[in-house]
mmCIF file of C-alpha atoms and ligand atoms in Angstrom:
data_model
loop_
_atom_site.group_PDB
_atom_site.id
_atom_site.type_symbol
_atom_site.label_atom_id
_atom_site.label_comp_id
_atom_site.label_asym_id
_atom_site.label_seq_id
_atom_site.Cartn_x
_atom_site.Cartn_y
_atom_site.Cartn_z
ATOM 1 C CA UNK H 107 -170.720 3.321 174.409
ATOM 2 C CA UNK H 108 -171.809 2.024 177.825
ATOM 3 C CA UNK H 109 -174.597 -0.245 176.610
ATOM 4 C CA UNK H 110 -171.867 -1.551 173.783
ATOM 5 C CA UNK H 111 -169.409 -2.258 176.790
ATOM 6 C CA UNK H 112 -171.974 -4.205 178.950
ATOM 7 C CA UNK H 113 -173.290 -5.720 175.519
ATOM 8 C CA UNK H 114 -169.608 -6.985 174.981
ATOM 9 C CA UNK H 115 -169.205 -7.871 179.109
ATOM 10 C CA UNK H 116 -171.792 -10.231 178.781
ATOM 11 C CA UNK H 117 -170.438 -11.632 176.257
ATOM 12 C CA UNK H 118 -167.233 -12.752 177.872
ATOM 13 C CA UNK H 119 -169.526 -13.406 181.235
ATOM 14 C CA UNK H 120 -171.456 -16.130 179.298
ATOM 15 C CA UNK H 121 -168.001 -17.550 177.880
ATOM 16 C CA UNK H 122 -166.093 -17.501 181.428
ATOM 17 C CA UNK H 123 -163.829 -14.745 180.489
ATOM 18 C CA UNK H 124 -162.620 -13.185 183.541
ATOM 19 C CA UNK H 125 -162.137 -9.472 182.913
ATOM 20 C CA UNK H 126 -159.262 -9.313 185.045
ATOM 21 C CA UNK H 127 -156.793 -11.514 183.487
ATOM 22 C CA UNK H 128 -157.218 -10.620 179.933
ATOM 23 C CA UNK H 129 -154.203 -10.984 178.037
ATOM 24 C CA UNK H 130 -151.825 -7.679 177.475
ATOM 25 C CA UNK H 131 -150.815 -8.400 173.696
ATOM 26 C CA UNK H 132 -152.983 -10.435 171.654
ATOM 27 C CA UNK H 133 -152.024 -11.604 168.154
ATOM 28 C CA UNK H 134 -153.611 -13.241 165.303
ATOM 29 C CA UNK H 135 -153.806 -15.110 162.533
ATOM 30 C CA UNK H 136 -156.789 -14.505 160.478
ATOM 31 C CA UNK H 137 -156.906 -17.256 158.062
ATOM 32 C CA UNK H 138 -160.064 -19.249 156.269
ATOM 33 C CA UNK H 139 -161.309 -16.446 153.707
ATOM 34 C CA UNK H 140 -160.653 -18.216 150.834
ATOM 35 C CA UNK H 141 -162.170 -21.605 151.602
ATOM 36 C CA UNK H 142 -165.072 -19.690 153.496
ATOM 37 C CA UNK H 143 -165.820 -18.291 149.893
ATOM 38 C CA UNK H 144 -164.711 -21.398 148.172
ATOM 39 C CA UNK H 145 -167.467 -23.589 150.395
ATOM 40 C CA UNK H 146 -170.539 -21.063 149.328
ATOM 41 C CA UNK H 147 -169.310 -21.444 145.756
ATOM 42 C CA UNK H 148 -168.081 -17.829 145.807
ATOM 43 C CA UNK H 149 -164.745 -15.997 144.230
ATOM 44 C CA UNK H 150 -162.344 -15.888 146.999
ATOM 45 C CA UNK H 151 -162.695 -11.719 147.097
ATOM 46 C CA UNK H 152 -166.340 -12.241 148.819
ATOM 47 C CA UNK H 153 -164.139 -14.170 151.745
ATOM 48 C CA UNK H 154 -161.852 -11.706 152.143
ATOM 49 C CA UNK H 155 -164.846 -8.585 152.486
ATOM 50 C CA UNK H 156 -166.133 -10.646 154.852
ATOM 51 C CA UNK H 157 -162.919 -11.316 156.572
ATOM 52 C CA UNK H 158 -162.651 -7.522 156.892
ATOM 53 C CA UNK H 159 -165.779 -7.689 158.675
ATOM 54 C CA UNK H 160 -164.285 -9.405 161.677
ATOM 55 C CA UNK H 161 -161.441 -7.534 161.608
ATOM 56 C CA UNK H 162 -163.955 -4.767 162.183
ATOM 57 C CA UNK H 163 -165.688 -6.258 164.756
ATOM 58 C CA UNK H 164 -162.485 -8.299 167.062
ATOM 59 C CA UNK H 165 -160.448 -4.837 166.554
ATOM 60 C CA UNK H 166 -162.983 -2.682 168.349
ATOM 61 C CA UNK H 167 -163.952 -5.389 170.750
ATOM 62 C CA UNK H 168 -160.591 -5.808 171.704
ATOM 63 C CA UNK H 169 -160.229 -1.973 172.558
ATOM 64 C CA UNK H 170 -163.284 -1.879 174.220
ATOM 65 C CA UNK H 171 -162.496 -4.827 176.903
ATOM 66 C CA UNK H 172 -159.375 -3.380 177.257
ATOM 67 C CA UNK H 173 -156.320 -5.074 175.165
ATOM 68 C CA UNK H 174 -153.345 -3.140 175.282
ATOM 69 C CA UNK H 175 -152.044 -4.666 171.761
ATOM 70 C CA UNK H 176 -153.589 -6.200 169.120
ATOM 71 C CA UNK H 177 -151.649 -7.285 165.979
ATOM 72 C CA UNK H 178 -153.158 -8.721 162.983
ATOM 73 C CA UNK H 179 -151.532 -10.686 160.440
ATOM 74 C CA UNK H 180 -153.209 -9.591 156.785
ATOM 75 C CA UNK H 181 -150.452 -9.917 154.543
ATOM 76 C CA UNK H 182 -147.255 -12.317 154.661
ATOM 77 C CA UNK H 183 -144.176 -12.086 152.966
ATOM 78 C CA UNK H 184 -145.106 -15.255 151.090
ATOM 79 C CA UNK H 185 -148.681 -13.986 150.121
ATOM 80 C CA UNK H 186 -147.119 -12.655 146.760
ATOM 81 C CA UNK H 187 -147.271 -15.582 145.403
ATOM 82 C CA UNK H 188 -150.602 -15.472 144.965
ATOM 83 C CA UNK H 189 -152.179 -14.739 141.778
ATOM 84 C CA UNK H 190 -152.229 -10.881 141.219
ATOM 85 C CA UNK H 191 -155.989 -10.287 141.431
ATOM 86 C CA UNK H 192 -156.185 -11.806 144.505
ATOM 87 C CA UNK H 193 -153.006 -9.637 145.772
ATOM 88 C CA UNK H 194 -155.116 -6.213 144.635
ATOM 89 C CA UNK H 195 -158.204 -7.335 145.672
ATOM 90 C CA UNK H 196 -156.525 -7.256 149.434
ATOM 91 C CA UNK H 197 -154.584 -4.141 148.753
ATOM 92 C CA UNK H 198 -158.271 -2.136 147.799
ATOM 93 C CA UNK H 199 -159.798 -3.708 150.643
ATOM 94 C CA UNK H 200 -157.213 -2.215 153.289
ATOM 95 C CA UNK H 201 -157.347 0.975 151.568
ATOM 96 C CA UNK H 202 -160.706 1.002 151.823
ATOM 97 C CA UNK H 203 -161.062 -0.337 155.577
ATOM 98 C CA UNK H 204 -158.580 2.497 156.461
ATOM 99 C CA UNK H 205 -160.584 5.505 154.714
ATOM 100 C CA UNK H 206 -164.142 3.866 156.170
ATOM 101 C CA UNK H 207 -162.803 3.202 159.677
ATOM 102 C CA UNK H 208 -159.557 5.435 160.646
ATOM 103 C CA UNK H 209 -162.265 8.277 162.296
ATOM 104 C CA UNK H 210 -163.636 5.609 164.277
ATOM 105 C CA UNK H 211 -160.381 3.817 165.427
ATOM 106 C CA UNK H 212 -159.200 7.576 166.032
ATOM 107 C CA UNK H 213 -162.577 8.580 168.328
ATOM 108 C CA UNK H 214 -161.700 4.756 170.408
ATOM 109 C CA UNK H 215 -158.042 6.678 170.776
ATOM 110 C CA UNK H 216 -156.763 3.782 168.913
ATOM 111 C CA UNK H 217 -152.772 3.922 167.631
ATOM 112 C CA UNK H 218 -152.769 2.478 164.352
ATOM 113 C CA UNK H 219 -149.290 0.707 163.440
ATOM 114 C CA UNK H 220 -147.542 -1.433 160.808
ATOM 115 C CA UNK H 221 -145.445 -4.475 161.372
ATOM 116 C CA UNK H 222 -143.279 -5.045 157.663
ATOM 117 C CA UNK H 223 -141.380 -3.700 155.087
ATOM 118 C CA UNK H 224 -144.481 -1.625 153.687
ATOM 119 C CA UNK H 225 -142.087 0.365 150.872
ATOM 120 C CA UNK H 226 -143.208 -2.468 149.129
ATOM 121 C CA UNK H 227 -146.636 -2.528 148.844
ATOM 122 C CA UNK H 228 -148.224 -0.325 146.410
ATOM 123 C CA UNK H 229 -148.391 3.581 146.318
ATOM 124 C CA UNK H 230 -151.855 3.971 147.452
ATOM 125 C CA UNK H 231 -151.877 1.215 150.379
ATOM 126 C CA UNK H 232 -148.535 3.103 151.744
ATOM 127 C CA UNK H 233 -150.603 6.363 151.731
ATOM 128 C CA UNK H 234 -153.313 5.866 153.048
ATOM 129 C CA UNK H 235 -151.473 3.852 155.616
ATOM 130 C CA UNK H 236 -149.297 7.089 156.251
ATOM 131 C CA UNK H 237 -152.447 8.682 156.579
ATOM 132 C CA UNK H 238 -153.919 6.867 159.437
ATOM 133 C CA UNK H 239 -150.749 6.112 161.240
ATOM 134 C CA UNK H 240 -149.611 9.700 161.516
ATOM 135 C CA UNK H 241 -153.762 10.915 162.725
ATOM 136 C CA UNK H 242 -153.406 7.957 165.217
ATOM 137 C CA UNK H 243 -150.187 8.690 166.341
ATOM 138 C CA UNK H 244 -150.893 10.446 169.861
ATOM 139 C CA UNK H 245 -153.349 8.209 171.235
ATOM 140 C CA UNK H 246 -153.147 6.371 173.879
ATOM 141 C CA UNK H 247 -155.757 3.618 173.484
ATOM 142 C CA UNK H 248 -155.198 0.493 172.192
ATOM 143 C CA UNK H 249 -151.851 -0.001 169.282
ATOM 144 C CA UNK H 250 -153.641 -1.688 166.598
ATOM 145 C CA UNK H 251 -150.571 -3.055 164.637
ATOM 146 C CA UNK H 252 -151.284 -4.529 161.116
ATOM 147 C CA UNK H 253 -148.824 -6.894 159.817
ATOM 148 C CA UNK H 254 -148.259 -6.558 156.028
ATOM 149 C CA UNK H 255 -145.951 -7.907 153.870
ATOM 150 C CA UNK H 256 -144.901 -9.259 157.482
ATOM 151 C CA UNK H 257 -142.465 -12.887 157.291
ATOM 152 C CA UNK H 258 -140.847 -13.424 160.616
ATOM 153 C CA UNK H 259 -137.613 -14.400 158.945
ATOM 154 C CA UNK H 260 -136.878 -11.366 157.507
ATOM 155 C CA UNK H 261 -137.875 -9.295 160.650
ATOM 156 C CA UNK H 262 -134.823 -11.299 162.589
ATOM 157 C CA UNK H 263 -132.664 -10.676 159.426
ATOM 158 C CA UNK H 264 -133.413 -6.738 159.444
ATOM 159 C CA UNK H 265 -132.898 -6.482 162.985
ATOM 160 C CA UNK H 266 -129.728 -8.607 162.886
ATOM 161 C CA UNK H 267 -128.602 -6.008 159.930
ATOM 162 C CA UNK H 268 -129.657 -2.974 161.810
ATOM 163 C CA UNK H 269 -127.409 -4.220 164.590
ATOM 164 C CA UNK H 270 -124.235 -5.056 162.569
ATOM 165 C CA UNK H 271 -124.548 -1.441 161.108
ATOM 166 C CA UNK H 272 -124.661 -0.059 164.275
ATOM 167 C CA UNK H 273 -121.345 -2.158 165.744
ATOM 168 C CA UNK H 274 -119.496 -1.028 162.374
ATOM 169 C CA UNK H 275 -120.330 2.391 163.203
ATOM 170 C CA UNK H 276 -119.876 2.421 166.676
ATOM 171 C CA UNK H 277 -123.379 3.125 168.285
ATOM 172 C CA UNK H 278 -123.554 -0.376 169.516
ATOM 173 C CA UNK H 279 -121.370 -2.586 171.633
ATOM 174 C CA UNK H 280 -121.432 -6.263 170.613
ATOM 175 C CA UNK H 281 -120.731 -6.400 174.854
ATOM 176 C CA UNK H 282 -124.114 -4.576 175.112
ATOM 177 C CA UNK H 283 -126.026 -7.260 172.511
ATOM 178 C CA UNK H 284 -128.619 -9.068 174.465
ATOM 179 C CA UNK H 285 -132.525 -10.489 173.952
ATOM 180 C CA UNK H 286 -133.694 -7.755 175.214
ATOM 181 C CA UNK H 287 -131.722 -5.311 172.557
ATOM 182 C CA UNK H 288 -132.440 -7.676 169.762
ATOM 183 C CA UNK H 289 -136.344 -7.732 170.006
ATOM 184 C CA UNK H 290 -135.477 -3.684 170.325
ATOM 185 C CA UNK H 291 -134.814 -3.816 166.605
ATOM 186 C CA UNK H 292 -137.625 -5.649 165.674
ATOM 187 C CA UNK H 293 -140.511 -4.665 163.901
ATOM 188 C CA UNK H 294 -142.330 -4.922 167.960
ATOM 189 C CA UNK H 295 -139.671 -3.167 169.761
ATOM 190 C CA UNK H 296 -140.810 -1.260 172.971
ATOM 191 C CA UNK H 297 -143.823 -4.286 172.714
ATOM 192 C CA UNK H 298 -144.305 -6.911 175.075
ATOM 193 C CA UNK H 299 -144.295 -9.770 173.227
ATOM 194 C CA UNK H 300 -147.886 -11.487 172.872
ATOM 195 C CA UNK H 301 -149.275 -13.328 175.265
ATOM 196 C CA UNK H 302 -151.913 -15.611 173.093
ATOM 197 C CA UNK H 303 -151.655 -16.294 169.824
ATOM 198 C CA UNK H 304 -154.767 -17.303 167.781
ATOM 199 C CA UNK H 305 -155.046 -18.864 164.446
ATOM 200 C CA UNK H 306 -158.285 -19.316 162.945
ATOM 201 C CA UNK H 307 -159.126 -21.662 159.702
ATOM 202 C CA UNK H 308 -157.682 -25.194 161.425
ATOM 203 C CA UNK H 309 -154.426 -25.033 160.736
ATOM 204 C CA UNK H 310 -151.825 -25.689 163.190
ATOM 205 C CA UNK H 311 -148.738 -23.661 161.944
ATOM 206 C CA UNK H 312 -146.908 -20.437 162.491
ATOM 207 C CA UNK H 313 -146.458 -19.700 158.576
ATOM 208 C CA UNK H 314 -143.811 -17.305 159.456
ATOM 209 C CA UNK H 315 -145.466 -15.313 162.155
ATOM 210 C CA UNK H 316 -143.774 -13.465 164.780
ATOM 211 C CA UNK H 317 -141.397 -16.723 165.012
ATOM 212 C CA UNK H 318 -138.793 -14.502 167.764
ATOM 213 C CA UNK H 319 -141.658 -12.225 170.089
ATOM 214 C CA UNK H 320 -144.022 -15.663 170.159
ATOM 215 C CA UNK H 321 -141.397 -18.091 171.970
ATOM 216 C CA UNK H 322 -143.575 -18.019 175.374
ATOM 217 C CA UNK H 323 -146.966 -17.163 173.197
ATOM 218 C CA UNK H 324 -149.891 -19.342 174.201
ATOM 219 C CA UNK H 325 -150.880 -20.956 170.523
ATOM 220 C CA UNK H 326 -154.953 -21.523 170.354
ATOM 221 C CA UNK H 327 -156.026 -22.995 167.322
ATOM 222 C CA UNK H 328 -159.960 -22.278 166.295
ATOM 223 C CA UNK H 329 -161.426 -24.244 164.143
ATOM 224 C CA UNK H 330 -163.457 -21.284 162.519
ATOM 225 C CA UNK H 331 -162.644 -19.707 159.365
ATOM 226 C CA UNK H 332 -162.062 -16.103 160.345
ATOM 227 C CA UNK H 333 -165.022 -14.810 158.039
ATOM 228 C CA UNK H 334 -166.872 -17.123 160.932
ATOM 229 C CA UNK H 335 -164.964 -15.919 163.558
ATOM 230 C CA UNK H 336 -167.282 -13.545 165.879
ATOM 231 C CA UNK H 337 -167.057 -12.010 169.422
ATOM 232 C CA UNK H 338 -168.317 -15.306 170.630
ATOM 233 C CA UNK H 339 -165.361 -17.320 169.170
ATOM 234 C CA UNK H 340 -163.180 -15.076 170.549
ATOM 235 C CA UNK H 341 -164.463 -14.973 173.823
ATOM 236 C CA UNK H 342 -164.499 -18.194 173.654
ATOM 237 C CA UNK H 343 -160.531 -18.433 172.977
ATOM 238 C CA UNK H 344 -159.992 -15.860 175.890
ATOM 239 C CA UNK H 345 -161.384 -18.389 178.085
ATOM 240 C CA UNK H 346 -158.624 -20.951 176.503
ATOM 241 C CA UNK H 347 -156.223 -18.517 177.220
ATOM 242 C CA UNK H 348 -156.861 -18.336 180.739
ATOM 243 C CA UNK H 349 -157.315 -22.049 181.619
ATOM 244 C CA UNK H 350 -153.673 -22.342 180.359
ATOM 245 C CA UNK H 351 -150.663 -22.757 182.722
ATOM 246 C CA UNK H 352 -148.021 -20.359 182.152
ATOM 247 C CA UNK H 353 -144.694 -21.705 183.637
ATOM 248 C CA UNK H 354 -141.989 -20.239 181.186
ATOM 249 C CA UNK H 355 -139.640 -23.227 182.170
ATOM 250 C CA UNK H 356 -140.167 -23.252 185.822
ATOM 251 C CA UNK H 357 -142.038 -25.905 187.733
HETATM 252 C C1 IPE O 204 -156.360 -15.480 155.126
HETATM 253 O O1 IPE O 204 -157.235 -16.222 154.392
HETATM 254 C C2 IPE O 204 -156.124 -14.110 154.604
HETATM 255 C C3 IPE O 204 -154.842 -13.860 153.971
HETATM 256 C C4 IPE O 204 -153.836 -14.656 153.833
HETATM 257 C C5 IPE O 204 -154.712 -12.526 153.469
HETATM 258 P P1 IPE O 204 -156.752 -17.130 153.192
HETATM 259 O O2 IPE O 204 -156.896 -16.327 151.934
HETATM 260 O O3 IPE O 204 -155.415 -17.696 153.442
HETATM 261 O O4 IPE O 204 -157.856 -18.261 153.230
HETATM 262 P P2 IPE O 204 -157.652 -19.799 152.963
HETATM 263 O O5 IPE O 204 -156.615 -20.280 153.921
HETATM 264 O O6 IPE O 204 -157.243 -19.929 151.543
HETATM 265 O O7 IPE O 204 -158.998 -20.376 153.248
HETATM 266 C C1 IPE O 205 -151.076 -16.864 156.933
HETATM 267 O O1 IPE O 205 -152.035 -17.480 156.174
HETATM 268 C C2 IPE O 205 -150.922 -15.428 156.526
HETATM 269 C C3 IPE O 205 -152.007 -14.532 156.866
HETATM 270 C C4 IPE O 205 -153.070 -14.818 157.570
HETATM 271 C C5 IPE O 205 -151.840 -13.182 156.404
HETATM 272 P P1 IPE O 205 -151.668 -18.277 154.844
HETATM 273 O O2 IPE O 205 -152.941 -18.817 154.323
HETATM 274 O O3 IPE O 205 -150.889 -17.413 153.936
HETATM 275 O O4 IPE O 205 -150.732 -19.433 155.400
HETATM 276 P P2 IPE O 205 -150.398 -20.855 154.772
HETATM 277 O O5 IPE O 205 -150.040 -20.634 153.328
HETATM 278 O O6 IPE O 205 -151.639 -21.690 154.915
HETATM 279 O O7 IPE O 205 -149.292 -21.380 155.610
HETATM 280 MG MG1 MG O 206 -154.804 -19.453 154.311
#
């Protein structure tokens, strides 16, 4: 454990990372499997194992330099349109990286979390996701939070719903409505909302993503496909993250 930590420290040493100032909440988008695949002539599937790899790797990095919240983005509302083998090739692969790796995340005293309407996604991914939620539950390491079948849109529509039902009933006072009682009914209430957010693969959109919590998010864009994304990269975009200005509208 020690030797990993200083392995990991010199990491972010050689990238500028100061170990102070890491972010609180980082959140990502971990896009580029497909083409990463695609490029080495490969059936999408091998770029999404591989993705899985670096989810490994950033997710217990991230815990061990001391991240208080990490949330992923692995499945989006609008990832159903994809054709169905590709859909249940990612549904095996997150059943399978939660029975290979919940021990281990449990042993870091990682909390493992969903962000999504998951009563959607099929029988065995909500199990075994029930599984490793409910062992994970009392920690008090680092909340992992995995966004699946996550859209942004329909967060802020569930919350607002959640909300009305409470006026009509008489729990809430539209008086007592505010920001801070809205993001409360999100998906991320009781989270602060993330600091950075990083998309790998070269794109330079949200694609739904946390469009409320990431108003005063710091966006880094990474060229890398997220198969290619290592501890490197993301030291690398922890360093961008701290040469940015934060001024939230002030001067
Ligand atoms: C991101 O990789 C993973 C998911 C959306 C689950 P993609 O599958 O979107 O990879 P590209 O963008 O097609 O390369
Ligand atoms: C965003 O990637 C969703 C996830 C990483 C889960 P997409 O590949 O689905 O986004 P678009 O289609 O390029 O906007
Ligand atoms: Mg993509």
């Amino acid at each position: 454990m020690k030797k990993e930590l200083n392995r990991l420290q010199a990491v972010l040493q050689k990238n500028g990372v100061d170990t102070t100032r890491l972010p609180v909440h980082v959140a990502i988008i971990m896009d580029g499997n497909g083409r990463w695949a695609e490029r080495r002539g490969l059936p999408r599937a091998y770029g999404h194992r591989k993705g899985v790899e670096r989810l490994c790797d950033i997710t217990r990095m991230s815990s061990d330099i001391g991240i208080k919240v990490l949330t992923l983005y692995a499945f989006s509302t609008e990832n159903w349109k994809r054709p169905f083998e590709e859909i249940d090739c990612l549904m095996d692969l997150l059943v399978e990286f939660l029975r290979k790796k919940t021990e281990e995340l449990h042993e870091n005293g990682v909390i493992i979390r969903t962000l999504g309407n998951c009563s959607q996604l099929p029988g065995r991914a909500q199990d075994e996701l029930e599984l490793s939620i409910d062992k994970t539950r009392q920690n008090t390491g680092m909340i992992l939070n995995l966004a699946l079948n996550y859209g942004g849109r329909s967060e802020i529509v569930a919350s607002v719903k959640k909300i009305c039902s409470g006026v009509m009933e008489g729990s809430i006072r539209l008086e007592d409505i505010d920001e801070m009682k809205f993001s409360d009914h999100l998906y991320t209430g009781g989270l602060p909302d993330p600091d950075v957010v990083i998309r790998t693969g070269g794109e330079y959109r949200l694609s739904n993503f946390l469009l409320y919590q990431a108003a005063y998010s710091e966006m880094i864009f990474a060229k890398p496909l997220w198969p290619d994304f290592d501890e490197n990269e993301y030291a690398k975009a922890l360093k961008e993250f701290q040469n940015r200005k934060r001024k939230y509208g002030a001067i």
